[in-house]
Coordinates of C-alpha atoms and ligand atoms in Angstrom, one line a residue:
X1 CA -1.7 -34.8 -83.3
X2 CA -3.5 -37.7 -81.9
X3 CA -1.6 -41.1 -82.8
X4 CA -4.0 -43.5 -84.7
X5 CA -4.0 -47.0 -84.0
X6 CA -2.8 -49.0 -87.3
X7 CA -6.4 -51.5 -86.6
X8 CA -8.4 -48.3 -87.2
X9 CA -6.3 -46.9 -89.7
X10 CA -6.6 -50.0 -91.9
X11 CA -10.6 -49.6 -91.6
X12 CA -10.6 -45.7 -92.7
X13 CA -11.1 -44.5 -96.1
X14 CA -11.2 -40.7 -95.5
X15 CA -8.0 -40.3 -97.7
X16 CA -6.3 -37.6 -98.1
X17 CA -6.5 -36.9 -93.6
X18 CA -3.3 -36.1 -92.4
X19 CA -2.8 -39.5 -89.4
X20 CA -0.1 -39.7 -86.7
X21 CA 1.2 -43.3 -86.4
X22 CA 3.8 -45.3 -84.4
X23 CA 5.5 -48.3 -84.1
X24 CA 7.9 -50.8 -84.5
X25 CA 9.2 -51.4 -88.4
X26 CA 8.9 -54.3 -89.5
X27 CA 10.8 -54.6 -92.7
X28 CA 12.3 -51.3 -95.0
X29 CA 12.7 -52.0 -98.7
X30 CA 13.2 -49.4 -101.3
X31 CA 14.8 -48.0 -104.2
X32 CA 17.2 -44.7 -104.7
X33 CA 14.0 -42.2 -104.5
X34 CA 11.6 -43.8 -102.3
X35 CA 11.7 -46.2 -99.4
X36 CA 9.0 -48.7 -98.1
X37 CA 8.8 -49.1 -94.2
X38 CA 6.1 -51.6 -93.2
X39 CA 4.9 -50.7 -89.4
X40 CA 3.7 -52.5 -86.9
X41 CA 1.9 -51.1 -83.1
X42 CA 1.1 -54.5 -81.9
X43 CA -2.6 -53.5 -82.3
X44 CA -3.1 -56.2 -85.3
X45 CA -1.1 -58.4 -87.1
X46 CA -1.2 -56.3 -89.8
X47 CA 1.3 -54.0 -90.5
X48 CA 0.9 -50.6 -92.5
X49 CA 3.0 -49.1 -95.7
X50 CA 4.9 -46.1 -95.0
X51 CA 6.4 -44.8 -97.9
X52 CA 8.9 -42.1 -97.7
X53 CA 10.2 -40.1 -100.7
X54 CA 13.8 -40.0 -99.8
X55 CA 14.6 -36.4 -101.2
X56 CA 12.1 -35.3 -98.7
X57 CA 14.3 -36.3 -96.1
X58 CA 17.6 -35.9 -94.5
X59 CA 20.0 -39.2 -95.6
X60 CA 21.3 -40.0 -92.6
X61 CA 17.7 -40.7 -91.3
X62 CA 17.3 -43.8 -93.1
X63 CA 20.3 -45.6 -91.5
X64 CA 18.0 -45.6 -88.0
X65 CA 15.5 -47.0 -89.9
X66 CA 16.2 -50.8 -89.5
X67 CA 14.1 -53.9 -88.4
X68 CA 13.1 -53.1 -85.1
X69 CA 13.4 -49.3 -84.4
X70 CA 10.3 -47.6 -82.8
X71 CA 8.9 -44.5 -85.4
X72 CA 6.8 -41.9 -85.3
X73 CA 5.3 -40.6 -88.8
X74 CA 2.7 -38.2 -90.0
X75 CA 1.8 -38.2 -93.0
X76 CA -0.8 -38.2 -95.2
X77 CA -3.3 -41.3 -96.0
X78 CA -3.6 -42.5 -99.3
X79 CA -5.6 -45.3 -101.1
X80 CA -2.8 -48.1 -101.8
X81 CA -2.4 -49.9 -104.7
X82 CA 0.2 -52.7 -104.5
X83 CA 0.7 -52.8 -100.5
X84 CA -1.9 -55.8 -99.5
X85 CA -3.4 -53.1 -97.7
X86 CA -5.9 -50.5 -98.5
X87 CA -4.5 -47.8 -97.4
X88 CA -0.6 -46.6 -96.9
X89 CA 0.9 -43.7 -95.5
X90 CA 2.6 -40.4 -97.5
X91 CA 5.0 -40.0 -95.2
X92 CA 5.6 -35.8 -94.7
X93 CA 7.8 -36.2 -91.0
X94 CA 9.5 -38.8 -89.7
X95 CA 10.9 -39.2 -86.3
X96 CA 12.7 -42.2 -84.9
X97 CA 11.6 -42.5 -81.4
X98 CA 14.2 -45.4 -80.5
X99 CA 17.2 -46.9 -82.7
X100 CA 17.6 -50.7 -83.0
X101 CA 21.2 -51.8 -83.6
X102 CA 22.2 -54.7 -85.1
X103 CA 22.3 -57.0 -82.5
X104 CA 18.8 -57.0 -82.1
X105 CA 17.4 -60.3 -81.1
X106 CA 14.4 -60.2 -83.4
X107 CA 16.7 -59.2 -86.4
X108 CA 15.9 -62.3 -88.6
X109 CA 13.0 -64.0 -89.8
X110 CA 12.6 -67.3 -89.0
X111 CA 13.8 -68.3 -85.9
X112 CA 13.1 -71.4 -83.7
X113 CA 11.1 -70.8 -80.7
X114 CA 13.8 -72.7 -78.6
X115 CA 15.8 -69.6 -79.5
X116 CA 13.2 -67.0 -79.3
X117 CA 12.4 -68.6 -75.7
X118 CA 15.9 -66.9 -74.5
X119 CA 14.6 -63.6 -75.6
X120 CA 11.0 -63.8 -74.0
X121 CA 11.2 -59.8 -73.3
X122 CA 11.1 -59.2 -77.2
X123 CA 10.0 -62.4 -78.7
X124 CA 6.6 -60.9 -78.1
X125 CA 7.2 -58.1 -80.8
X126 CA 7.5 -60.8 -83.7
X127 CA 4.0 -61.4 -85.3
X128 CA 3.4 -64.8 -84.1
X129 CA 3.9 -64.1 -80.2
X130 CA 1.5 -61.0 -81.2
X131 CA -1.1 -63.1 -82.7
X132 CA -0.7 -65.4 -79.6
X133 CA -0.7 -62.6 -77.7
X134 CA -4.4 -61.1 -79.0
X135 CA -5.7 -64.6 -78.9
X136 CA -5.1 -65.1 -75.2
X137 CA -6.5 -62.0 -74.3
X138 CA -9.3 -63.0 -76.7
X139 CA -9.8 -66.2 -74.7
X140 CA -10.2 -64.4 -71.3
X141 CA -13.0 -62.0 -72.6
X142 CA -14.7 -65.3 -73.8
X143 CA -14.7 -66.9 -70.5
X144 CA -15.3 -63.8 -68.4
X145 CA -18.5 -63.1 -70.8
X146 CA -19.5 -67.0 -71.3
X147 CA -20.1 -67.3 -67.4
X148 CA -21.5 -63.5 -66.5
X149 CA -24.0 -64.2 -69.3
X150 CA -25.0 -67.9 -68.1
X151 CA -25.2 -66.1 -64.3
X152 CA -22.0 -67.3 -62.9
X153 CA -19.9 -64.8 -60.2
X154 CA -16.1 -64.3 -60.3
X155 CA -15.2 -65.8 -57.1
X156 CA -11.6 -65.0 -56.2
X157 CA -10.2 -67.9 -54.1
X158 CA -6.6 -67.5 -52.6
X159 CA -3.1 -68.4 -53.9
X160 CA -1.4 -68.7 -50.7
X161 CA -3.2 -71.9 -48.6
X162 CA -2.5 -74.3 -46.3
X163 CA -4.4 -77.0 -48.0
X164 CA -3.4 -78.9 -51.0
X165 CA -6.4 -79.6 -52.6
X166 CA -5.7 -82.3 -54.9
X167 CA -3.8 -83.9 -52.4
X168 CA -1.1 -84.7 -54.7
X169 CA 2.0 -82.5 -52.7
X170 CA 3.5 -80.6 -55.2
X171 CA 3.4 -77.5 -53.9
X172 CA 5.6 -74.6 -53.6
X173 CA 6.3 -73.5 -50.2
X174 CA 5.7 -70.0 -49.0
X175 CA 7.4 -68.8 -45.8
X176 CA 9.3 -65.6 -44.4
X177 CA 11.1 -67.6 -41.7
X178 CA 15.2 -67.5 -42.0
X179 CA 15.9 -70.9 -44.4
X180 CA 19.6 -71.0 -42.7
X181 CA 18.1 -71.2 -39.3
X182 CA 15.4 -73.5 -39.1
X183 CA 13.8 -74.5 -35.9
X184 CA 12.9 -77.8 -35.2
X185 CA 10.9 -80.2 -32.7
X186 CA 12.3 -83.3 -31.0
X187 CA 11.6 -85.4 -34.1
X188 CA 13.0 -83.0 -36.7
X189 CA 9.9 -81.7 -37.8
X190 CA 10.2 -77.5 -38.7
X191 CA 7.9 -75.8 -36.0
X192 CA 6.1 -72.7 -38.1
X193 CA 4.3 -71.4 -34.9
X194 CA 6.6 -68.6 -35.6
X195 CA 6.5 -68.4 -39.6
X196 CA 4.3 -65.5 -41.3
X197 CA 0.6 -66.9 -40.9
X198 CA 1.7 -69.5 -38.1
X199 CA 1.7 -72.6 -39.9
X200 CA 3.0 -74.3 -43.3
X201 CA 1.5 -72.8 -46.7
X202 CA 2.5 -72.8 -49.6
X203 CA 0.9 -71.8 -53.6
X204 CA -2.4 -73.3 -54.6
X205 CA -2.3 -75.8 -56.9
X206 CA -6.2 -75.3 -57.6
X207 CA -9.1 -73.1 -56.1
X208 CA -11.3 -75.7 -55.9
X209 CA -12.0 -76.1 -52.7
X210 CA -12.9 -72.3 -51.6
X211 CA -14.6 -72.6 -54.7
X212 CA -17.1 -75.1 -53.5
X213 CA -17.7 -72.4 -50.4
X214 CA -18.9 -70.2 -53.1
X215 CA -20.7 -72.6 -55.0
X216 CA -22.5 -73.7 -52.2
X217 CA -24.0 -70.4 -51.7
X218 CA -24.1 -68.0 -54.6
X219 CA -25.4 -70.8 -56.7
X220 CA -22.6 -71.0 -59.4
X221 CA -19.0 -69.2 -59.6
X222 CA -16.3 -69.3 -61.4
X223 CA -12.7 -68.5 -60.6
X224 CA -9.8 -67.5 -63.3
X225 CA -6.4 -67.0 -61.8
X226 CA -3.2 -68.5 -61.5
X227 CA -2.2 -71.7 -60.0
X228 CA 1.4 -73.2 -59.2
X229 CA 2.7 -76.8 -59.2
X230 CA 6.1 -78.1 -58.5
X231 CA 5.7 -81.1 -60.4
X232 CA 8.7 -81.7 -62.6
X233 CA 6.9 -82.4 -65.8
X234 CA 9.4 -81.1 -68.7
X235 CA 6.7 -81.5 -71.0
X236 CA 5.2 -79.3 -74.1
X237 CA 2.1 -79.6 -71.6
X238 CA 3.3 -78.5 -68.2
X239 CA 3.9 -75.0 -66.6
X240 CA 4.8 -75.0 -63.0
X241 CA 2.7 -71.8 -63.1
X242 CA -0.7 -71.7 -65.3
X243 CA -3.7 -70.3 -65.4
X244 CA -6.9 -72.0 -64.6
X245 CA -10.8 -71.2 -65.0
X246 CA -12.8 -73.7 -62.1
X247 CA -16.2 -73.0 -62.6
X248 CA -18.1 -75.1 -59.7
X249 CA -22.0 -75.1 -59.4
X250 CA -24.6 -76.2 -57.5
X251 CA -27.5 -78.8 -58.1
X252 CA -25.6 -79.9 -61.4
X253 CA -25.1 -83.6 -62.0
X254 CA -22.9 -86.0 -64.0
X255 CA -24.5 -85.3 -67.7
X256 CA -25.1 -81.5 -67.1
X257 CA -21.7 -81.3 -66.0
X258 CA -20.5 -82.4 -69.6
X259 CA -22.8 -80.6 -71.0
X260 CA -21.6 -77.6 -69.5
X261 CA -18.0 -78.5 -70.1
X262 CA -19.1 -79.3 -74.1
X263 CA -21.3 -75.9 -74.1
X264 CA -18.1 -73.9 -72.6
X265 CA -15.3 -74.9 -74.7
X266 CA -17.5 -74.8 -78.1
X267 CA -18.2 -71.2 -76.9
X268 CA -14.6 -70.0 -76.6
X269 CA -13.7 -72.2 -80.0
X270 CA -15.8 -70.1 -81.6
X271 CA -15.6 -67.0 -79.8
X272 CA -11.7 -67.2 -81.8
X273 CA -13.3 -67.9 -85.0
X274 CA -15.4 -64.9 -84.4
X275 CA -13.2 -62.5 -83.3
X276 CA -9.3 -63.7 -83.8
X277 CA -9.7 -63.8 -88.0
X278 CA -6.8 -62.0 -89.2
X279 CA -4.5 -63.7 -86.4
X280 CA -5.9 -67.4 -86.6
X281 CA -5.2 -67.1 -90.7
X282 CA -1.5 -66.0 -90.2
X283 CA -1.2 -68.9 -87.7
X284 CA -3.4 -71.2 -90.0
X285 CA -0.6 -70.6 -92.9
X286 CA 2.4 -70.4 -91.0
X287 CA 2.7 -72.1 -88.2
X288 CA -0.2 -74.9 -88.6
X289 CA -2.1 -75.8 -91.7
X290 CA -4.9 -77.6 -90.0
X291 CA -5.4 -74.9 -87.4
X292 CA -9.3 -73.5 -88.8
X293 CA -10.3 -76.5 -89.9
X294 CA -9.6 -78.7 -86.7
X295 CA -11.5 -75.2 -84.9
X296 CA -14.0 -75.6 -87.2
X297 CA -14.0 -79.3 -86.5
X298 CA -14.6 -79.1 -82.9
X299 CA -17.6 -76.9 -83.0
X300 CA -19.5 -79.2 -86.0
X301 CA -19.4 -82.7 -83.2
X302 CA -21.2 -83.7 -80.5
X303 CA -18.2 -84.8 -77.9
X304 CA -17.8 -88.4 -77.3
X305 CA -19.2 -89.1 -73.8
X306 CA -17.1 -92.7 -72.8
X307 CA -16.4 -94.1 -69.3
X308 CA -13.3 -94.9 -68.2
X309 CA -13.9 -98.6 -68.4
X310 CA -15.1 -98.7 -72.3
X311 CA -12.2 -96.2 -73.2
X312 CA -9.6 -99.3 -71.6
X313 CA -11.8 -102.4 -73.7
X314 CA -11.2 -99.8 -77.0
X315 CA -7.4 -99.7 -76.4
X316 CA -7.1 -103.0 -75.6
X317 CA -8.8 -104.4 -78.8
X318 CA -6.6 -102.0 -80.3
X319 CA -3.8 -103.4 -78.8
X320 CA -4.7 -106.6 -79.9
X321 CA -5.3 -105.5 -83.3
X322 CA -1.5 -104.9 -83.8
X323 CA -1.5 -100.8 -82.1
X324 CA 1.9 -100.5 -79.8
X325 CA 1.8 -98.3 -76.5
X326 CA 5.1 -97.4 -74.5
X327 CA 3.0 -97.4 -71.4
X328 CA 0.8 -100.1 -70.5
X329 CA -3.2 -99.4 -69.9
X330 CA -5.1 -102.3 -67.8
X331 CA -8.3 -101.1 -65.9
X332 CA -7.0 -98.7 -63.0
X333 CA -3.8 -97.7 -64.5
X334 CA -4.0 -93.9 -65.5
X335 CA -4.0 -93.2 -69.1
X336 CA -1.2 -91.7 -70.4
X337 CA -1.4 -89.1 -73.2
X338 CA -0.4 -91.8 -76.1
X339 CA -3.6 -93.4 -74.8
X340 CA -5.5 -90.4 -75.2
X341 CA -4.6 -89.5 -78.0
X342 CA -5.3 -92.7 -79.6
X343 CA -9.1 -92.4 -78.7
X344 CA -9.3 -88.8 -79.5
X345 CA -7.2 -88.5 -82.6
X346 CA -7.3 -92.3 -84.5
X347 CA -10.6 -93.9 -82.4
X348 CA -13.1 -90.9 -82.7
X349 CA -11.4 -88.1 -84.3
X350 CA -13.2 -86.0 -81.9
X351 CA -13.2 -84.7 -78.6
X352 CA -14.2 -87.2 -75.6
X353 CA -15.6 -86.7 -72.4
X354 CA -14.5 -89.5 -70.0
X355 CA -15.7 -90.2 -67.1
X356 CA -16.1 -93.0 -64.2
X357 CA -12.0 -92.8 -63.5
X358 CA -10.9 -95.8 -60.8
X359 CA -10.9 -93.9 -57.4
X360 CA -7.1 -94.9 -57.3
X361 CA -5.8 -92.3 -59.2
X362 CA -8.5 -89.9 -58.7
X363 CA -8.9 -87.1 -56.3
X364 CA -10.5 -87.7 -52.4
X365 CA -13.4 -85.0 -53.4
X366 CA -15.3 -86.8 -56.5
X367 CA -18.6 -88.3 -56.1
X368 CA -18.1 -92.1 -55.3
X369 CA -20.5 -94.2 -58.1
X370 CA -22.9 -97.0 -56.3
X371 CA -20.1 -100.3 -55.5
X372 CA -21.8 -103.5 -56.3
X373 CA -21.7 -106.5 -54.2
X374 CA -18.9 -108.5 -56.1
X375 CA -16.0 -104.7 -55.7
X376 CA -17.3 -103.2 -59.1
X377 CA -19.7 -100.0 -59.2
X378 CA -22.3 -98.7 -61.6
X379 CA -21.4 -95.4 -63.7
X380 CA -22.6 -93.2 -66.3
X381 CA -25.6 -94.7 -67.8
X382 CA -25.7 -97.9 -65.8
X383 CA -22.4 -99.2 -67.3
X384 CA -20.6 -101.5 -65.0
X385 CA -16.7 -101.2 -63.8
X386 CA -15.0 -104.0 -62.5
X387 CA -13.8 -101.8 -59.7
X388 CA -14.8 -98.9 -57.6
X389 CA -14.8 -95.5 -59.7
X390 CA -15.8 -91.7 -59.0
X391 CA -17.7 -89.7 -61.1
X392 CA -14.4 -87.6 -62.5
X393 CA -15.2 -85.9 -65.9
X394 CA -11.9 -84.7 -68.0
X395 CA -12.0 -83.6 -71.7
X396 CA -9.5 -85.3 -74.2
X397 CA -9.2 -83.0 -76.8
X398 CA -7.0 -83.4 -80.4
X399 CA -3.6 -82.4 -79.9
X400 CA -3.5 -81.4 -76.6
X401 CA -4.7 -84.7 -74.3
X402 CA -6.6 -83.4 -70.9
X403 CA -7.9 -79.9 -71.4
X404 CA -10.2 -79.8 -68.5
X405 CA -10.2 -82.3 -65.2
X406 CA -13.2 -82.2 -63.4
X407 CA -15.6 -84.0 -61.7
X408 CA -19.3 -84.3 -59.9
X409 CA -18.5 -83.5 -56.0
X410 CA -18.9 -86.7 -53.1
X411 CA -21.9 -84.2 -50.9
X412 CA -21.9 -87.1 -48.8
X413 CA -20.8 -86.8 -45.2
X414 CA -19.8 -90.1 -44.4
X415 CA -18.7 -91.3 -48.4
X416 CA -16.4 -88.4 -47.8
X417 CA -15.1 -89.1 -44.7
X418 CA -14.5 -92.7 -45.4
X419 CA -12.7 -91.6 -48.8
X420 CA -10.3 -88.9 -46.5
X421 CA -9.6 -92.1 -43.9
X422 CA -9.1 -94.3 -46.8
X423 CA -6.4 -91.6 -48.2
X424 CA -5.2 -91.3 -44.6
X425 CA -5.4 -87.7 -45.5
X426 CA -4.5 -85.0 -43.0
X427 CA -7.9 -83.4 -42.3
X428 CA -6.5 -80.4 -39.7
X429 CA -6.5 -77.8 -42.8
X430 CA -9.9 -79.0 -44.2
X431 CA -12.4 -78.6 -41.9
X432 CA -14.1 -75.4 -43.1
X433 CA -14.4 -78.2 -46.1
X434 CA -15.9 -80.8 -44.2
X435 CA -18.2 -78.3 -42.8
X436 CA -20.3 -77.7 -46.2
X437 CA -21.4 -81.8 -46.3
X438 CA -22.5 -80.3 -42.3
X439 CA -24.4 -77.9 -42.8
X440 CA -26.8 -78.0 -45.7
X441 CA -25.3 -80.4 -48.2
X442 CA -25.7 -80.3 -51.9
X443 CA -25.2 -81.7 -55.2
X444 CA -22.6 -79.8 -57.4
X445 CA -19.8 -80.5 -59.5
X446 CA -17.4 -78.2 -61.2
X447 CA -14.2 -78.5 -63.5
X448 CA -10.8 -76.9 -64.2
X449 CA -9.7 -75.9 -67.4
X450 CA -6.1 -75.2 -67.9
X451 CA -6.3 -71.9 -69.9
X452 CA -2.8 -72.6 -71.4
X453 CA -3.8 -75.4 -73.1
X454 CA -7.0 -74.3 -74.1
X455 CA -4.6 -71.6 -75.6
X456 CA -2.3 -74.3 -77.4
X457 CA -5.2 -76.0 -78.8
X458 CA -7.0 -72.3 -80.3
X459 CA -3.2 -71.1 -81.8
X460 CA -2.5 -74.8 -83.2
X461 CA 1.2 -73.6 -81.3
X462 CA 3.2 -76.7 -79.9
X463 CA 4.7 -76.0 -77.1
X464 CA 2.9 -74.7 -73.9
X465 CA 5.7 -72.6 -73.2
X466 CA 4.8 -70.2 -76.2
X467 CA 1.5 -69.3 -74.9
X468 CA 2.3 -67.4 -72.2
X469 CA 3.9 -64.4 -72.0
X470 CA 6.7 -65.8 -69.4
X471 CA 6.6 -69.4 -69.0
X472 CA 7.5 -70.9 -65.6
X473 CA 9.4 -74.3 -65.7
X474 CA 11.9 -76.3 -63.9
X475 CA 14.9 -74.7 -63.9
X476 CA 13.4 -71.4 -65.9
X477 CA 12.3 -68.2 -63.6
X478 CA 13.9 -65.7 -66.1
X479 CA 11.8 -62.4 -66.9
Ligands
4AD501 O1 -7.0 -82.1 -63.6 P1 -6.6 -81.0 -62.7 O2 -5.4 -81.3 -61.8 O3 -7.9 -80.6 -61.8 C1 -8.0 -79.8 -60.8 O4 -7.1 -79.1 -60.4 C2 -9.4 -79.7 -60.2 N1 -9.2 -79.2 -58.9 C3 -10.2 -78.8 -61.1 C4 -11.6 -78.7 -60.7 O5 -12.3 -79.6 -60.7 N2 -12.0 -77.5 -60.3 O6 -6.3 -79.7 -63.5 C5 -7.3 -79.1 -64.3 C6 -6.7 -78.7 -65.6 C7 -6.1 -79.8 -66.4 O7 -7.1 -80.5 -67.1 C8 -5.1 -79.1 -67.3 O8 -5.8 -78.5 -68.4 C9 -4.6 -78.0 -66.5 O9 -5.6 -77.8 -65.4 N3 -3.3 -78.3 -65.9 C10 -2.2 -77.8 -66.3 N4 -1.9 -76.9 -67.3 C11 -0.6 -76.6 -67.4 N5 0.4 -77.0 -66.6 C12 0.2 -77.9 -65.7 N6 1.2 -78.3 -64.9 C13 -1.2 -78.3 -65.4 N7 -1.8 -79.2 -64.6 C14 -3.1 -79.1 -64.8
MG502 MG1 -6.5 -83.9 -64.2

């Protein structure tokens, strides 16, 4: 007979139907005569009652049935009473598919997620990496369907480049040459003439760039793949391997840009609410109280829209109203996420959109705001910087600090240029770059959202390492 998944099982009320259902169990409970299995198939976080008369059965069966083991029962559906659930299962056969001794990792309820992080191949049958699990997938139907409705196209840019596109070097190397036998030129330098593609490449640490190409013809795209750093950030915040979404689109400025980035994460927040119920209310009681409210939250507010410059005069007044930092934040450092948090979660109590960064810190590609005669510049809304800033656009959210990076483009030829000589950056591996301020310039802008954290933030979990099914971190390539 045809297995039924336990999600439409729990929905049916044709009782009395004889079902097929499998799984993992859960938890067994019982008395002398009869025996309660709850099951679980991973299709919900909700499990279903099997309940076995044990006379009907031979004894030895019920030893294999301990937390863990994989079943098959058919049996009859009945209307339940005292499960939670609707409906149970009269079980009439019951096969045990795969045994589950003792030493099971999963065995007890309860465990830290330091410790379930050494089991990452089963940590994902426990409920809470399921409801993660259904959330994340969740997340990527939102954003595929949030940008083919609004007219974006998929773009697939490369992982394997010889670019580093936000010019910041952390980037895994890829090569097939021999690592033991290294070639090198009179001034030590590795000659890759001979490697796989013929010069140095490595991972991509973003697909902006290619993603402009596409921009800068199809209108508006989107990419959602992964990306690789080799920073060593051992942070609740950092993967060396995450995914992002970079939609990048042409003709947008500054304000649409937030807009867009408002319209998009308000879309996906409530996409959850919609869709993720029964998982976001086991996470809401047991793993973060505040979880649907602070959902809820997000979608009620407009986001705060705050250049750079006014963000440093809040924390400085705040500063000077008694508030301790570990890291200091005069105009043109780079805030750090105590800083963020401050404005997000104490200041506002909502999200922020900043924008106007100093063009120290800031990538070569953002669109430089007008310099005024005396080295400041004019920004969002005619608001004045004591120095020169770009028109970078990151959201600050609760909890999490920068959930998206992003910025209106420089389509400038020669404010380009000048910003690559500035950065005495080496411009032999971004020419086809250079080539779309040529030929045909236009306005865009884009952003990149790191889907991890957007997945932290929806699950209320802590650590960014429990959002993905196999986290990637220095010193952790296991699974
Ligand atoms: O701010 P970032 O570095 O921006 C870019 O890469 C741009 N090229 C994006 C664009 O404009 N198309 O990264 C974008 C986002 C961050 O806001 C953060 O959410 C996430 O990617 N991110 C990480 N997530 C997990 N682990 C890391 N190591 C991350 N680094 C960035
Ligand atoms: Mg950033």
């Amino acid at each position: 007979m045809k297995r039924t998944k336990i999600i439409d099982l729990l929905q049916r009320t044709d009782f009395g139907a004889e079902v097929t259902v499998m799984g993992w169990v859960r938890t067994k409970r019982g008395s002398k005569a009869v025996n309660f299995i709850a099951l679980n198939d991973g299709s919900t976080i909700k499990n279903v009652q099997i309940v076995a008369d044990v006379e009907k059965f031979d004894e030895d069966l019920f030893k294999d049935i301990t937390t863990g083991a994989c079943l098959k029962v058919v049996g009859t559906m009945v209307e339940s009473i005292g499960s939670g659930q609707a409906v149970e299962v009269q079980a009439k056969e019951i096969e045990v598919l795969g045994t589950c001794p003792a030493d099971y990792p999963m065995q007890k309820k309860g465990q830290s997620f330091e410790y379930m992080r050494q089991y990452a191949h089963m940590r994902l049958r426990t409920n809470t990496f399921g409801a993660v699990m259904r959330i994340r997938h969740n997340m990527a139907m939102a954003i595929h369907t949030y940008f083919h409705q609004h007219g974006y196209y998929y773009f697939n840019t490369p992982l394997i480049t010889a670019s580093d596109c936000e010019g910041a070097g952390n980037m895994f190397q890829v090569t097939t040459k021999n690592l033991y036998d290294l070639k090198k030129d009179e001034n030590g330098k590795i000659i890759y003439d001979d490697d796989f593609f013929g010069e140095q490449t490595s991972l991509t640490v973003s697909g902006q760039l290619e993603g402009e190409l596409g921009a800068t013809a199809l209108g508006a795209i989107y990419t959602f793949g992964p990306t690789f750093r080799a920073e060593n950030s051992n942070t609740p915040r950092h993967l060396a391997e995450f995914w992002m979404i970079e939609p990048e689109i042409a003709f947008l400025d500054q304000e649409e840009l937030m807009d867009l980035e408002e319209d998009f994460i308000k879309y996906c927040v409530r996409w959850a609410l919609d869709n993720c119920k029964d998982d976001l209310e086991f996470l809401n009681k047991m793993i973060d109280k505040g979880l649907i409210e602070r959902l809820e939250g997000v979608l009620k507010d407009d986001f705060v829209r705050l250049p750079y410059t006014k963000g440093i005069e809040i924390l400085q007044q705040a500063i000077k109203d008694g508030k301790k930092f570990e890291f200091p934040c005069n105009w043109g450092d780079d805030l750090a996420s105590e800083h963020e948090r401050y404005l997000v979660e104490e200041y506002f109590k909502k999200p922020v959109i900043m924008t106007d960064y100093p063009r120290a810190f800031k990538s070569f590609y953002m669109k430089q705001n007008q310099d005024t005669t005396d080295g400041g510049s004019v920004g969002y809304k005619g608001a004045v910087a004591p120095g020169p800033t770009m028109q970078g656009t990151d959201v600050l959210f609760p909890q999490i600090g920068e959930i998206i990076g992003g910025s209106v483009r420089e389509e400038n030829y020669d404010k380009l240029m000048n910003e690559i000589k500035r950065r005495d950056m080496d411009m032999t591996h971004l020419w086809w770059y250079i080539d779309t301020r040529k030929f045909g310039s236009c306005p865009h802008a884009g952003f990149g959202l790191g889907f991890e954290r957007l997945i932290l933030f929806v699950t209320g979990m802590q650590n960014i390492r429990d959002v993905i099914p196999f986290p990637r971190t220095p010193k952790s390539a296991e699974f």
